[in-house]
Amino acid sequence: MAGRRVVVIGLGNPDRGDDGLGPYVAERLAGRLSAGASLKMRTGDGLGLLDDWQGFEVAIIIDAAAPVGAPGRIHRIELETSGELPVVSQTSSHGFGFDEAFALASSMNMLPGRVIVYAVEGNSFDHGTGLTAAVAAFAEEVAVRVVEEVAGLLAGDGPGPIST
Amino acid sequence: MPTKTIKVDYLARVEGEGALDLFIEGGEVKSANLRIFEPPRFFEAFLRGRSYKELPDIVARICGICPIAYQMSATHAVENAFGVSIGGQLRALRRLIYCGEWIESHALHVLMLHAPDFLGYPDGIAMSRDHGEIVRGGLKLKKAGNDLMRLLGGREIHPVSIRAGGFYHVPRKRDFEPIAEDLRRAHEIAVALLRWVGTFEFPELEQDYEFVALRHPHEYPFNEGRLVSSKGIDIDIADYESIFEERHVAHSTALHSVIKDRGAYLVGPLARYALNFDRLSPDVQALAGEAGLGPVCRNPFKSIIVRSVELVHACEEALRVIAAYEEPDRPFVQVEPRAATGFGCTEAPRGICWHRYDFNAEGDIEKARIVPPTSQNQPSIEADLKEVAGMMVDEPDDVIRHRCEQAIRNYDPCISCSAHFLKLQVHRS
C-alpha cells in the first residue's frame, strides 16, 4: 500500500485504571511500527483526535472498552466512515470522547478513509489507579496485532476483517 | 391543589451533575432550586499539610478546562503571602497562558455548547452538519488556545510548568513563531465568530445584576486588580471575606456565595465586560458595538456575544504579549516561605476564582479556602431561572425545560469545580 499514510493513536486516561490501556500500548509500540507510520497518544481532550488523524488515510485507535464479560478481550472493529451519521449524546462540556470526535469529524468530512479501532475490554476504571493485571496481560498481544496490521497496510495488503 | 412536575434528569452540555426543581403555584414560579448533588471533592481539606511547592500542581486538578485559573490564583496567593511580586516578562507570560485558557474554554462553549441553543440544534455535532465551516474555524480557534497552554504549561490539561515565582521553563522567542501565525488566523476566526453570534435572536431579558470583577488600572483583567462591583464595592482582594460569604443551602452540595448585605451577584464575562469595557482596545470595542452590544449587557442570553468579544480580545492580547516577548534571564524568581496568610484572585473564564491560604514558617498549608466562579453564580442562575420560567409558565413543559437549560448554559457552569449539577423538575399547583 505504497503512499498510504497510517497513524496509530493510543487513547485514554492513564489515571483511570484500565482506561490507560491505549497510552500503555502506544508506549510499547515506540520504535516498532513500520517506516511511514506515525504513533500518537491522546490522553485528554477527545476533540484533539480531529487534529491527530488529519491528513492520514488510515487511523488505528487503541482504546479501552466497557467490560462485557471478559476483561482483556480484544475487539478489532473497522468503523463505517461514510453513510449515516452516528447518534451520540453529548452530556458534558468537559468530556468529548472518541464517539463525539468521530461523529463530529464524520459530519464535517474530516475522517480518514479508514478508522480501525482496537477496543480492549476493561475491568476497573477507578480514579488514580493503573491497569489491572488482567488487562495489562493483553497489552503485548494488542501491540503485536497493531504492528502486523500497520505492516500489512503499508505493504499493500487488503483490508482485514471487519470485526473479530 | 393540583401539582405539575417537569423533570430533566441530567442537564446536557454542562460539566458535572445536578438537577433543577421549579415550583409553580397558581401560574407563578415560587422558587427555582438548582440542586447540585455531585459529591464535594475536599480539595481544601487535603491541601492541609502540603507544601506551597505542590500547590499549583494539586489545584490544577480541580478542573480540566480551567486549570490555569486555579494555578494562577494559587501562585499569586503564595507570592502574596511570602512578599514576592512578579513583573516583566514572567508577568506577561502569565497573561499569555491565561489567554490560552480563555481561548480554548470560550471557543468550546460558544461553538459546541451554547450556539446550538440559538439555532435549534440538539448539540454541536448536529449543528456542524449545516455550519461545518464555522465549526471547523472554531476548532482551530480552540486549538490555538490549547497550543498556547501546551507551549507555556507543558501540556494543555493540568499544565505542569507553573510554580510560585514564575515557571519551571519558559519558551525561547523563536518558539512563538508558529503559534503567532496560528493566533493571527485565530483572531480572524474570532472576529467572524463574533459577527456570527451577533446575528442570533435572543430572548428578551434584562436582569439587575450586581456585577463583580477584577479591575486593573490599565488592563482588561486576568491576574490582578481590585475587586469592584457595579454597586460600589471597591476593595483589595484580601478583604473579600468582609463583603462576601458562602452559605450552605439544603438543595446543593455547592456553597452559595452572596454579598452579605445584598444577596446575589454575578461574576464572569458579563461582569468583566461591564466593569472593564474601557480597558478593551478601540478595535474590540467597535466590534462589540457592531455585534449589538453597548458598554453594559444585562441580558444573560447575550453572554455568548460577550464571550466572543473576549475571544477577540484574548487573541489580540496574546499577539501583543508575543510581539513584545524577550526571554527572561531566569524562568522564576526565588520564593522564600514564611508564616503568613496569602490571597489570590484571578479571572477564570467563568469569573473570579478567589483563594486564601494560611502557611506556616516552612511554607506548608495550614488552611485553604477556594471560592470558584460557578458557586458564586448559583444564586444569580436561580434568579434568572425564576424570571425565565415566570415569563412562560403557560408554555408546555418541554418548552420551559429547554429554555431553562439554555438559561443555565448562559453561565457555562462548571459544576464539578463548584462541588460541587442537572435534573429539572417543575412542580405546578
Coordinates of C-alpha atoms in Angstrom, one line a residue, chain B residues 26-401:
Chain B
G26 CA -51.2 29.5 40.6
G27 CA -49.3 30.4 37.4
E28 CA -46.5 31.9 39.4
V29 CA -42.9 30.5 39.8
K30 CA -42.5 30.3 43.6
S31 CA -38.9 29.0 43.5
A32 CA -36.2 27.6 41.3
N33 CA -33.7 25.4 43.0
L34 CA -30.5 24.4 41.3
R35 CA -29.9 21.1 43.0
I36 CA -26.3 20.1 42.9
F37 CA -25.8 16.6 44.1
E38 CA -22.3 15.8 42.9
P39 CA -20.2 15.0 45.9
P40 CA -17.6 17.5 47.1
R41 CA -14.0 16.6 46.4
F42 CA -12.5 18.1 49.5
F43 CA -9.5 19.8 47.9
E44 CA -9.4 22.4 50.6
A45 CA -9.1 19.6 53.2
F46 CA -6.4 17.6 51.6
L47 CA -4.3 20.6 50.8
R48 CA -3.6 21.0 54.5
G49 CA -0.1 19.9 55.4
R50 CA 1.1 20.2 51.7
S51 CA 3.9 22.4 50.7
Y52 CA 3.4 25.6 48.8
K53 CA 5.6 24.0 46.1
E54 CA 3.0 21.3 45.5
L55 CA 0.0 23.7 45.5
P56 CA -0.1 24.7 41.7
D57 CA 0.0 21.0 40.6
I58 CA -2.7 19.9 43.1
V59 CA -5.2 22.7 42.3
A60 CA -4.7 22.3 38.6
R61 CA -6.6 19.0 39.1
I62 CA -9.7 20.8 40.2
C63 CA -10.6 21.4 36.5
G64 CA -9.6 20.1 33.1
I65 CA -10.9 23.2 31.3
C66 CA -9.7 26.0 33.5
P67 CA -6.7 24.7 35.4
I68 CA -4.8 27.9 34.8
A69 CA -7.3 29.8 36.8
Y70 CA -6.7 27.7 39.9
Q71 CA -2.9 27.6 39.3
M72 CA -2.8 31.4 38.9
S73 CA -4.9 32.2 41.9
A74 CA -2.9 29.8 44.0
T75 CA 0.6 31.1 42.9
H76 CA -0.5 34.7 43.4
A77 CA -1.7 33.8 46.9
V78 CA 1.7 32.1 47.7
E79 CA 3.6 35.2 46.4
N80 CA 1.3 37.5 48.3
A81 CA 2.0 35.6 51.5
F82 CA 5.7 35.4 51.0
G83 CA 6.1 39.0 49.9
V84 CA 7.1 38.4 46.3
S85 CA 6.0 40.4 43.3
I86 CA 6.3 39.1 39.7
G87 CA 6.9 41.6 36.9
G88 CA 8.3 41.9 33.5
Q89 CA 8.2 39.0 31.0
L90 CA 7.2 36.5 33.7
R91 CA 4.1 38.5 34.4
A92 CA 3.4 38.9 30.7
L93 CA 3.8 35.1 30.2
R94 CA 1.1 34.6 32.9
R95 CA -1.2 36.8 30.9
L96 CA -0.3 34.8 27.8
I97 CA -1.1 31.4 29.3
Y98 CA -4.4 32.8 30.7
C99 CA -5.2 34.0 27.1
G100 CA -4.7 30.4 26.0
E101 CA -7.2 29.2 28.7
W102 CA -9.8 31.8 27.8
I103 CA -9.5 31.0 24.1
E104 CA -9.9 27.2 24.5
S105 CA -12.6 27.5 27.1
H106 CA -14.7 30.2 25.4
A107 CA -14.3 28.7 21.9
L108 CA -15.6 25.3 23.2
H109 CA -18.5 26.9 25.0
V110 CA -19.6 29.4 22.4
L111 CA -19.4 27.0 19.5
M112 CA -20.1 23.5 20.7
L113 CA -22.2 24.1 23.7
H114 CA -24.1 27.3 23.5
A115 CA -24.6 28.2 19.8
P116 CA -26.8 25.1 19.2
D117 CA -29.4 26.5 21.6
F118 CA -30.0 29.6 19.5
L119 CA -30.1 27.7 16.2
G120 CA -32.4 24.9 17.3
Y121 CA -29.9 22.0 17.2
P122 CA -29.6 19.4 20.0
D123 CA -25.8 19.7 20.1
G124 CA -22.8 21.0 18.3
I125 CA -22.3 17.8 16.4
A126 CA -25.8 18.1 14.7
M127 CA -25.1 21.8 14.1
S128 CA -21.8 21.0 12.4
R129 CA -23.7 19.3 9.5
D130 CA -25.2 22.7 8.5
H131 CA -22.5 25.0 9.8
G132 CA -19.3 23.0 9.1
E133 CA -17.1 25.9 8.1
I134 CA -17.8 27.9 11.3
V135 CA -17.3 24.8 13.4
R136 CA -14.1 23.9 11.7
G137 CA -13.0 27.5 12.4
G138 CA -14.0 27.3 16.0
L139 CA -12.0 24.1 16.4
K140 CA -8.9 25.9 15.0
L141 CA -9.6 28.7 17.5
K142 CA -9.7 26.2 20.3
K143 CA -6.6 24.5 19.2
A144 CA -4.7 27.8 19.2
G145 CA -5.6 28.2 22.8
N146 CA -4.6 24.6 23.6
D147 CA -1.3 25.1 21.8
L148 CA -0.5 28.2 23.9
M149 CA -1.3 26.3 27.1
R150 CA 0.9 23.4 25.9
L151 CA 3.8 25.7 24.9
L152 CA 3.8 27.5 28.2
G153 CA 2.4 24.9 30.6
G154 CA 4.0 21.7 29.2
R155 CA 0.6 20.2 28.4
E156 CA -2.9 21.7 27.8
I157 CA -4.7 19.8 30.5
H158 CA -3.4 20.2 34.0
P159 CA -0.3 22.1 33.0
V160 CA 2.9 21.2 34.9
S161 CA 5.3 24.2 34.4
I162 CA 3.6 26.7 36.7
R163 CA 5.3 27.4 40.0
A164 CA 5.4 30.0 42.7
G165 CA 7.6 32.8 41.4
G166 CA 7.0 32.0 37.7
F167 CA 7.6 28.9 35.6
Y168 CA 9.8 25.8 35.6
H169 CA 10.6 26.5 32.0
V170 CA 10.0 29.4 29.6
P171 CA 10.0 29.3 25.8
R172 CA 12.6 30.9 23.6
K173 CA 11.4 33.7 21.4
R174 CA 11.6 31.7 18.3
D175 CA 9.3 29.0 19.9
F176 CA 6.4 31.5 19.4
E177 CA 6.8 32.0 15.7
P178 CA 4.5 29.2 14.5
I179 CA 1.9 29.9 17.3
A180 CA 1.9 33.6 16.4
E181 CA 0.9 32.7 12.9
D182 CA -1.9 30.4 14.2
L183 CA -3.0 33.2 16.5
R184 CA -3.3 35.7 13.7
R185 CA -5.6 33.2 11.9
A186 CA -7.4 32.6 15.3
H187 CA -8.0 36.3 15.6
E188 CA -9.7 36.4 12.2
I189 CA -11.8 33.4 13.1
A190 CA -12.8 35.0 16.5
V191 CA -13.9 38.2 14.7
A192 CA -16.0 36.1 12.3
L193 CA -17.5 34.1 15.2
L194 CA -18.4 37.4 17.0
R195 CA -20.2 38.7 13.9
W196 CA -22.0 35.3 13.5
V197 CA -23.3 35.1 17.1
G198 CA -24.4 38.8 16.8
T199 CA -27.0 37.7 14.3
F200 CA -28.7 35.3 16.6
E201 CA -32.1 36.0 18.0
F202 CA -32.1 36.5 21.8
P203 CA -34.9 36.1 24.4
E204 CA -35.8 39.5 26.0
L205 CA -34.5 39.5 29.5
E206 CA -32.7 42.3 31.4
Q207 CA -31.5 41.5 34.9
D208 CA -30.5 44.0 37.6
Y209 CA -27.2 42.1 38.4
E210 CA -24.6 43.4 40.7
F211 CA -21.6 42.7 38.5
V212 CA -18.4 41.8 40.4
A213 CA -15.0 41.5 38.7
L214 CA -11.4 42.5 39.0
R215 CA -10.4 45.9 37.7
H216 CA -6.9 46.8 36.8
P217 CA -5.6 50.4 36.2
H218 CA -4.6 49.7 32.6
E219 CA -5.6 46.2 31.5
Y220 CA -8.7 44.0 30.9
P221 CA -8.2 41.8 33.9
F222 CA -6.6 38.4 34.1
N223 CA -4.4 38.1 37.1
E224 CA -4.5 41.4 39.0
G225 CA -6.7 44.2 40.1
R226 CA -9.0 45.4 42.8
L227 CA -12.3 43.7 43.4
V228 CA -15.1 46.1 42.2
S229 CA -18.8 45.9 41.7
S230 CA -21.5 47.8 39.7
K231 CA -23.0 48.9 43.1
G232 CA -20.0 50.4 44.7
I233 CA -17.7 47.7 46.0
D234 CA -14.1 48.6 45.5
I235 CA -11.8 46.5 47.8
D236 CA -8.5 44.8 47.9
I237 CA -8.8 41.1 47.2
A238 CA -7.7 40.4 50.8
D239 CA -10.9 42.0 52.0
Y240 CA -13.2 39.6 50.1
E241 CA -14.4 37.9 53.2
S242 CA -15.5 41.1 54.7
I243 CA -18.1 41.7 51.9
F244 CA -18.9 38.2 50.6
E245 CA -19.8 35.0 52.3
E246 CA -20.7 31.4 51.4
R247 CA -23.8 29.8 52.7
H248 CA -25.0 26.2 52.8
V249 CA -28.3 25.5 51.2
A250 CA -30.2 22.3 51.6
H251 CA -30.5 21.5 47.9
S252 CA -26.9 21.9 46.8
T253 CA -23.5 20.3 47.7
A254 CA -22.0 23.6 46.4
L255 CA -21.9 26.6 48.7
H256 CA -23.9 29.6 47.6
S257 CA -21.9 32.9 47.6
V258 CA -23.7 36.1 48.4
I259 CA -22.9 39.7 49.2
K260 CA -23.6 39.8 52.9
D261 CA -25.7 43.0 52.7
R262 CA -27.5 42.4 49.4
G263 CA -27.5 38.8 48.2
A264 CA -26.8 37.5 44.7
Y265 CA -24.1 38.9 42.5
L266 CA -22.7 38.0 39.1
V267 CA -19.2 37.1 38.0
G268 CA -17.9 36.1 34.6
P269 CA -17.9 37.6 31.1
L270 CA -21.0 39.9 31.5
A271 CA -19.5 41.3 34.7
R272 CA -15.9 41.6 33.4
Y273 CA -17.2 43.3 30.3
A274 CA -19.5 45.8 32.0
L275 CA -16.8 46.8 34.6
N276 CA -13.9 46.9 32.2
F277 CA -15.3 47.9 28.8
D278 CA -13.0 50.9 28.8
R279 CA -10.0 48.5 29.1
L280 CA -10.7 46.8 25.8
S281 CA -8.9 48.1 22.7
P282 CA -10.8 50.5 20.4
D283 CA -11.0 47.8 17.8
V284 CA -12.6 45.3 20.1
Q285 CA -15.0 47.9 21.5
A286 CA -16.0 48.7 17.9
L287 CA -16.5 45.1 17.1
A288 CA -18.7 44.7 20.2
G289 CA -20.8 47.6 19.0
E290 CA -21.2 46.0 15.5
A291 CA -22.4 42.8 17.2
G292 CA -25.1 44.8 19.0
L293 CA -23.6 45.4 22.4
G294 CA -23.4 48.6 24.4
P295 CA -20.8 49.1 27.1
V296 CA -23.0 47.1 29.5
C297 CA -25.0 44.0 28.7
R298 CA -27.6 42.7 31.2
N299 CA -29.2 40.0 29.0
P300 CA -27.7 36.7 30.2
F301 CA -28.5 35.1 26.8
K302 CA -26.2 37.6 25.2
S303 CA -23.3 36.2 27.2
I304 CA -22.4 34.3 24.0
I305 CA -21.7 37.6 22.3
V306 CA -19.6 38.8 25.3
R307 CA -17.6 35.6 25.3
S308 CA -16.9 36.1 21.6
V309 CA -15.8 39.6 22.3
E310 CA -13.4 38.2 24.9
L311 CA -12.2 35.7 22.4
V312 CA -11.1 38.5 20.1
H313 CA -9.6 40.3 23.0
A314 CA -7.6 37.3 24.1
C315 CA -6.2 36.7 20.6
E316 CA -5.3 40.3 20.4
E317 CA -3.7 40.3 23.8
A318 CA -1.8 37.1 23.1
L319 CA -0.3 38.5 19.9
R320 CA 0.7 41.7 21.8
V321 CA 2.5 39.7 24.5
I322 CA 4.3 37.5 21.9
A323 CA 5.4 40.5 19.9
A324 CA 7.0 42.1 23.0
Y325 CA 8.5 38.9 24.3
E326 CA 12.1 38.7 25.3
E327 CA 13.3 35.6 27.1
P328 CA 13.8 36.4 30.8
D329 CA 17.2 35.7 32.5
R330 CA 15.5 33.1 34.8
P331 CA 12.2 31.4 34.5
F332 CA 11.2 32.2 38.0
V333 CA 12.1 34.5 40.9
Q334 CA 13.1 32.9 44.2
V335 CA 10.4 32.5 46.8
E336 CA 11.3 32.1 50.5
P337 CA 8.5 30.8 52.7
R338 CA 7.4 32.4 55.9
A339 CA 4.4 32.1 58.3
A340 CA 1.7 34.2 56.6
T341 CA -1.7 34.3 55.0
G342 CA -1.9 35.0 51.3
F343 CA -4.7 35.9 48.9
G344 CA -5.1 35.3 45.2
C345 CA -7.9 36.3 42.9
T346 CA -7.8 35.9 39.1
E347 CA -10.4 35.9 36.3
A348 CA -11.2 32.4 35.3
P349 CA -13.2 32.1 32.0
R350 CA -16.3 31.8 34.2
G351 CA -15.4 34.6 36.6
I352 CA -13.3 35.4 39.6
C353 CA -11.6 32.5 41.3
W354 CA -10.7 33.5 44.9
H355 CA -8.1 31.7 47.1
R356 CA -6.8 32.2 50.6
Y357 CA -4.1 30.1 52.2
D358 CA -2.6 30.2 55.7
F359 CA 1.1 29.0 55.6
N360 CA 3.4 28.0 58.4
A361 CA 7.1 29.1 58.6
E362 CA 8.1 26.1 56.3
G363 CA 5.5 27.1 53.7
D364 CA 3.2 24.2 54.5
I365 CA -0.5 24.9 54.1
E366 CA -2.4 25.1 57.4
K367 CA -5.7 26.2 56.0
A368 CA -7.1 26.6 52.5
R369 CA -10.2 28.3 51.1
I370 CA -11.1 28.2 47.4
V371 CA -14.2 30.0 46.0
P372 CA -14.8 29.0 42.4
P373 CA -16.9 31.1 40.0
T374 CA -19.8 28.8 39.5
S375 CA -20.6 28.6 43.2
Q376 CA -20.7 32.4 43.2
N377 CA -23.1 32.5 40.3
Q378 CA -25.6 29.9 41.7
P379 CA -28.0 32.5 43.3
S380 CA -28.0 34.5 40.1
I381 CA -28.6 31.4 38.0
E382 CA -31.6 30.6 40.2
A383 CA -32.9 34.2 39.9
D384 CA -32.5 34.0 36.1
L385 CA -34.4 30.7 36.1
K386 CA -37.3 32.1 38.1
E387 CA -37.5 35.1 35.8
V388 CA -37.2 33.0 32.6
A389 CA -39.8 30.4 33.7
G390 CA -42.1 33.1 35.0
M391 CA -42.4 34.6 31.6
M392 CA -43.5 31.2 30.1
V393 CA -45.5 29.3 32.8
D394 CA -48.3 28.5 30.4
E395 CA -46.0 27.0 27.8
P396 CA -45.7 23.2 27.5
D397 CA -43.2 21.7 29.9
D398 CA -40.7 20.7 27.3
V399 CA -40.5 24.3 26.0
I400 CA -39.9 25.5 29.6
R401 CA -37.4 22.8 30.1

